[in-house]
Tab-separated table of C-alpha atoms and ligand atoms in Angstrom:
chain	number	residue	atom	x	y	z
N	1	MET	CA	0.000	0.000	0.000
N	2	GLY	CA	1.365	3.395	-0.971
N	3	VAL	CA	0.981	6.617	0.916
N	4	ARG	CA	-0.333	9.960	-0.213
N	5	LEU	CA	1.381	12.967	1.276
N	6	ILE	CA	1.638	16.723	0.864
N	7	ILE	CA	4.744	18.579	1.991
N	8	MET	CA	4.161	22.308	2.442
N	9	GLY	CA	6.270	25.227	3.562
N	10	PRO	CA	7.833	28.503	2.431
N	11	PRO	CA	10.379	28.754	-0.399
N	12	GLY	CA	13.783	27.580	0.781
N	13	VAL	CA	12.549	25.540	3.728
N	14	GLY	CA	13.824	22.297	2.220
N	15	LYS	CA	10.665	20.788	0.748
N	16	GLY	CA	12.519	19.502	-2.305
N	17	THR	CA	15.332	17.858	-0.366
N	18	GLN	CA	13.064	16.327	2.256
N	19	GLY	CA	10.397	15.431	-0.264
N	20	GLU	CA	12.971	13.486	-2.241
N	21	LEU	CA	14.118	11.590	0.871
N	22	LEU	CA	10.560	10.750	1.910
N	23	ALA	CA	9.488	9.718	-1.571
N	24	GLU	CA	12.441	7.380	-1.802
N	25	ARG	CA	11.737	5.924	1.629
N	26	PHE	CA	8.095	5.194	0.778
N	27	GLY	CA	8.726	4.155	-2.818
N	28	ILE	CA	6.415	6.834	-4.202
N	29	PRO	CA	7.029	9.543	-6.810
N	30	ARG	CA	7.632	13.134	-5.715
N	31	LEU	CA	5.328	15.282	-7.800
N	32	SER	CA	6.885	18.757	-7.797
N	33	THR	CA	5.040	21.398	-9.806
N	34	GLY	CA	8.191	23.567	-9.609
N	35	ASP	CA	10.259	20.792	-11.238
N	36	MET	CA	7.556	20.212	-13.868
N	37	ILE	CA	7.558	23.914	-14.695
N	38	ARG	CA	11.365	24.070	-14.879
N	39	ALA	CA	11.357	21.053	-17.210
N	40	ALA	CA	8.838	22.809	-19.479
N	41	LEU	CA	10.924	26.008	-19.451
N	42	LYS	CA	14.065	24.101	-20.319
N	43	ALA	CA	12.375	22.167	-23.111
N	44	GLY	CA	10.794	25.367	-24.425
N	45	THR	CA	7.314	23.854	-24.706
N	46	ARG	CA	4.213	26.025	-25.243
N	47	LEU	CA	3.343	25.603	-21.605
N	48	GLY	CA	6.878	26.689	-20.663
N	49	GLU	CA	6.615	29.837	-22.752
N	50	ARG	CA	3.220	30.605	-21.265
N	51	VAL	CA	4.454	30.481	-17.662
N	52	ARG	CA	7.934	31.986	-18.075
N	53	VAL	CA	7.003	35.557	-17.045
N	54	TYR	CA	5.318	34.386	-13.862
N	55	TYR	CA	8.167	32.087	-12.948
N	56	GLU	CA	10.928	34.622	-13.567
N	57	ALA	CA	9.111	37.219	-11.437
N	58	GLY	CA	8.572	34.779	-8.571
N	59	ASP	CA	4.805	34.943	-9.085
N	60	LEU	CA	2.534	31.920	-9.086
N	61	VAL	CA	1.662	30.487	-12.463
N	62	PRO	CA	-2.106	30.244	-13.145
N	63	ASP	CA	-3.991	27.675	-11.066
N	64	GLU	CA	-5.402	25.849	-14.090
N	65	VAL	CA	-1.896	25.233	-15.437
N	66	VAL	CA	-0.636	23.470	-12.317
N	67	LEU	CA	-3.932	21.658	-11.818
N	68	GLY	CA	-3.547	20.322	-15.348
N	69	LEU	CA	-0.004	19.144	-14.609
N	70	ILE	CA	-1.122	17.378	-11.437
N	71	ALA	CA	-4.157	15.753	-13.063
N	72	GLU	CA	-1.895	14.426	-15.793
N	73	ALA	CA	0.564	13.055	-13.224
N	74	PHE	CA	-2.255	11.395	-11.240
N	75	ASP	CA	-3.384	9.548	-14.330
N	76	GLY	CA	0.087	8.283	-15.202
N	77	PRO	CA	1.225	4.846	-14.044
N	78	GLU	CA	3.835	6.216	-11.626
N	79	ALA	CA	1.407	7.700	-9.140
N	80	ALA	CA	-1.069	4.833	-9.109
N	81	CYS	CA	-0.149	3.637	-5.616
N	82	GLY	CA	0.775	6.873	-3.910
N	83	PHE	CA	2.631	10.148	-4.274
N	84	LEU	CA	4.168	13.049	-2.437
N	85	LEU	CA	3.051	16.502	-3.549
N	86	ASP	CA	5.783	19.137	-3.271
N	87	GLY	CA	5.028	22.791	-4.025
N	88	PHE	CA	1.385	22.051	-4.701
N	89	PRO	CA	-1.230	23.139	-3.686
N	90	ARG	CA	-0.184	26.772	-3.238
N	91	THR	CA	-3.564	28.543	-3.292
N	92	VAL	CA	-6.988	27.783	-1.874
N	93	ALA	CA	-8.266	27.328	-5.445
N	94	GLN	CA	-5.557	24.698	-6.041
N	95	ALA	CA	-6.462	22.926	-2.784
N	96	ASP	CA	-10.126	22.873	-3.831
N	97	GLY	CA	-9.098	21.557	-7.258
N	98	LEU	CA	-6.980	18.878	-5.624
N	99	ALA	CA	-9.888	17.832	-3.403
N	100	GLU	CA	-11.972	17.336	-6.549
N	101	LEU	CA	-9.261	15.303	-8.259
N	102	LEU	CA	-8.963	13.074	-5.180
N	103	THR	CA	-12.713	12.627	-4.782
N	104	ALA	CA	-13.078	11.706	-8.455
N	105	ARG	CA	-10.490	8.973	-7.934
N	106	ALA	CA	-11.914	7.878	-4.572
N	107	ILE	CA	-8.617	8.428	-2.782
N	108	GLY	CA	-7.630	10.445	0.280
N	109	LEU	CA	-4.560	12.006	1.843
N	110	ASP	CA	-2.598	10.286	4.609
N	111	ALA	CA	-0.792	13.360	5.919
N	112	VAL	CA	-0.156	17.027	5.228
N	113	LEU	CA	3.261	18.049	6.518
N	114	SER	CA	4.250	21.646	7.124
N	115	LEU	CA	7.989	22.374	7.301
N	116	GLU	CA	8.880	25.551	9.171
N	117	ALA	CA	11.914	27.832	9.455
N	118	PRO	CA	12.499	31.511	10.275
N	119	GLU	CA	12.523	33.974	7.355
N	120	GLN	CA	16.197	34.898	7.764
N	121	GLU	CA	17.212	31.261	7.358
N	122	LEU	CA	15.031	30.934	4.243
N	123	VAL	CA	16.677	33.915	2.538
N	124	GLU	CA	20.110	32.585	3.382
N	125	ARG	CA	19.326	29.104	2.068
N	126	ILE	CA	17.817	30.368	-1.181
N	127	SER	CA	20.462	32.964	-1.990
N	128	GLY	CA	23.219	30.365	-1.536
N	129	ARG	CA	21.440	27.599	-3.438
N	130	ARG	CA	23.209	26.342	-6.585
N	131	VAL	CA	22.002	23.751	-9.059
N	132	CYS	CA	23.948	21.669	-11.563
N	133	GLU	CA	23.070	22.445	-15.166
N	134	ALA	CA	23.878	18.901	-16.236
N	135	CYS	CA	22.789	16.445	-13.528
N	136	GLY	CA	20.307	18.507	-11.510
N	137	LEU	CA	22.170	18.248	-8.203
N	138	VAL	CA	21.017	20.882	-5.697
N	139	THR	CA	23.633	22.186	-3.288
N	140	HIS	CA	24.662	25.298	-1.332
N	141	VAL	CA	27.675	27.628	-1.393
N	142	ARG	CA	28.130	26.741	2.289
N	143	LEU	CA	28.969	23.208	1.160
N	144	VAL	CA	30.835	23.739	-2.101
N	145	GLY	CA	32.148	27.310	-2.006
N	146	ASP	CA	31.287	29.985	-4.521
N	147	ALA	CA	32.819	29.070	-7.875
N	148	SER	CA	33.324	25.322	-7.820
N	149	PRO	CA	32.065	22.781	-10.369
N	150	CYS	CA	29.395	20.184	-9.551
N	151	PRO	CA	30.816	17.702	-7.007
N	152	ALA	CA	28.821	14.898	-8.649
N	153	CYS	CA	29.580	15.370	-12.344
N	154	GLY	CA	31.973	18.303	-12.801
N	155	ALA	CA	29.606	20.462	-14.877
N	156	SER	CA	28.978	24.047	-13.819
N	157	LEU	CA	26.789	25.053	-10.910
N	158	VAL	CA	24.395	27.931	-11.492
N	159	GLN	CA	21.845	29.939	-9.549
N	160	ARG	CA	18.207	29.179	-10.377
N	161	SER	CA	16.726	32.111	-12.309
N	162	ASP	CA	14.112	32.704	-9.592
N	163	ASP	CA	16.664	32.572	-6.750
N	164	ARG	CA	17.950	36.125	-7.280
N	165	ALA	CA	17.447	38.438	-4.273
N	166	GLU	CA	14.625	40.591	-5.751
N	167	THR	CA	12.671	37.555	-6.856
N	168	VAL	CA	13.170	35.781	-3.548
N	169	ARG	CA	11.547	38.637	-1.633
N	170	ASN	CA	8.546	38.442	-3.940
N	171	ARG	CA	8.297	34.650	-3.580
N	172	LEU	CA	8.260	34.985	0.200
N	173	SER	CA	5.487	37.579	0.150
N	174	VAL	CA	3.504	35.539	-2.377
N	175	TYR	CA	3.877	32.614	0.039
N	176	ARG	CA	2.614	34.637	3.023
N	177	GLU	CA	-0.346	36.006	1.091
N	178	GLN	CA	-1.486	33.099	-1.051
N	179	THR	CA	-0.121	29.884	0.407
N	180	GLU	CA	0.011	30.389	4.176
N	181	PRO	CA	-3.807	30.412	4.412
N	182	LEU	CA	-3.662	26.751	3.363
N	183	LEU	CA	-2.139	25.825	6.717
N	184	ALA	CA	-5.435	26.664	8.434
N	185	TYR	CA	-7.328	25.033	5.550
N	186	TYR	CA	-5.605	21.690	6.135
N	187	ALA	CA	-5.469	22.028	9.924
N	188	SER	CA	-9.260	22.013	9.931
N	189	SER	CA	-9.536	19.264	7.310
N	190	GLU	CA	-10.131	15.588	8.034
N	191	THR	CA	-6.453	14.785	7.440
N	192	GLY	CA	-5.188	17.570	9.692
N	193	LEU	CA	-1.851	19.360	9.490
N	194	THR	CA	1.439	18.246	11.033
N	195	ALA	CA	4.038	20.955	11.625
N	196	VAL	CA	7.706	19.946	11.631
N	197	ASP	CA	10.761	22.050	12.503
N	198	GLY	CA	12.884	22.504	9.364
N	199	LEU	CA	16.050	23.718	11.118
N	200	GLY	CA	19.145	21.553	11.333
N	201	SER	CA	20.922	19.144	9.005
N	202	PRO	CA	18.959	17.411	6.232
N	203	GLU	CA	19.331	14.110	8.138
N	204	ALA	CA	18.023	15.609	11.380
N	205	VAL	CA	14.995	17.066	9.609
N	206	ARG	CA	14.374	13.792	7.773
N	207	ASP	CA	14.409	11.856	11.043
N	208	ARG	CA	11.942	14.328	12.553
N	209	LEU	CA	9.623	13.894	9.578
N	210	LEU	CA	9.825	10.107	9.704
N	211	GLU	CA	9.155	10.081	13.443
N	212	THR	CA	6.125	12.317	12.908
N	213	LEU	CA	4.759	10.011	10.215
N	214	ARG	CA	5.337	6.945	12.363
N	215	CYS	CA	3.377	8.540	15.205
N	216	ALA	CA	0.607	9.627	12.856
N	217	GLU	CA	0.338	6.053	11.594
N	218	ALA	CA	0.158	4.678	15.135
N	219	ALA	CA	-2.555	7.197	16.037
N	220	GLY	CA	-4.568	6.703	12.837
D	1	ADP	P1	10.199	27.080	-3.997
D	1	ADP	O1	9.370	26.197	-3.145
D	1	ADP	O2	11.619	27.132	-3.542
D	1	ADP	O3	9.599	28.454	-4.212
D	1	ADP	P2	9.354	25.704	-6.445
D	1	ADP	O4	10.269	25.006	-7.357
D	1	ADP	O5	8.327	24.908	-5.722
D	1	ADP	O6	10.316	26.477	-5.451
D	1	ADP	O7	8.564	26.862	-7.244
D	1	ADP	C1	9.230	27.775	-8.066
D	1	ADP	C2	8.226	28.597	-8.891
D	1	ADP	O8	7.443	27.732	-9.738
D	1	ADP	C3	7.188	29.409	-8.117
D	1	ADP	O9	7.697	30.650	-7.673
D	1	ADP	C4	6.073	29.547	-9.156
D	1	ADP	O10	6.387	30.527	-10.126
D	1	ADP	C5	6.097	28.207	-9.854
D	1	ADP	N1	5.202	27.225	-9.194
D	1	ADP	C6	5.573	26.030	-8.664
D	1	ADP	N2	4.521	25.381	-8.152
D	1	ADP	C7	3.436	26.182	-8.333
D	1	ADP	C8	2.051	26.096	-8.004
D	1	ADP	N3	1.539	25.033	-7.349
D	1	ADP	N4	1.237	27.111	-8.362
D	1	ADP	C9	1.706	28.179	-9.019
D	1	ADP	N5	2.992	28.350	-9.342
D	1	ADP	C10	3.860	27.365	-9.016
D	2	ZN	ZN1	26.272	17.665	-11.836
């Protein structure tokens, strides 16, 4: 039996890193709307061209675009037995759309996780984030220094186009205004909301998340 999870939290809190670890642990795909959008941008598809301005400005892309991406992923073979949603839903309209998609498929959510960290830490994590152009590795200048090649494959490390300081400030305010209300939305839902401290090493945070899920399972 697979599990169905949402991991929520502000930009830079570590959703991608932790989502990847959890997805691997549970043998489920991580469905990241951010990754899907970056893939479309890179491939230069029509969808990519349509959302580029929003993405580059740190604004949300239209709800119907991400709902379409998620619906498509739900109907693929990969997600048949479970999934972890990362970076989706981000608005109340997306959460309502998700509820419809789940109801239509007669499935429910097992847990909604909320990763938390102070704003100063978020800015620091995002501004130092570097990604490998070739293999997709995500790392931080704290780990690799400022001008080094990718430790995994030797290609060059670059800053994500929406990780520049001006854009980051906008992403954080978009989060506060449009996404934070979802915490209350899920807290009062049947599934409930589980908050987890996102400070510390990736391993420490992962262990906290796993412990939380284990307890949720025992309680449910
Ligand atoms: P982060 O969580 O660090 O902000 P993501 O990769 O999740 O990074 O998102 C990057 C950008 O992709 C967002 O700023 C937005 O433009 C777009 N995006 C991703 N997911 C969604 C979504 N569910 N709804 C609208 N826009 C999205
Ligand atoms: Zn690499």
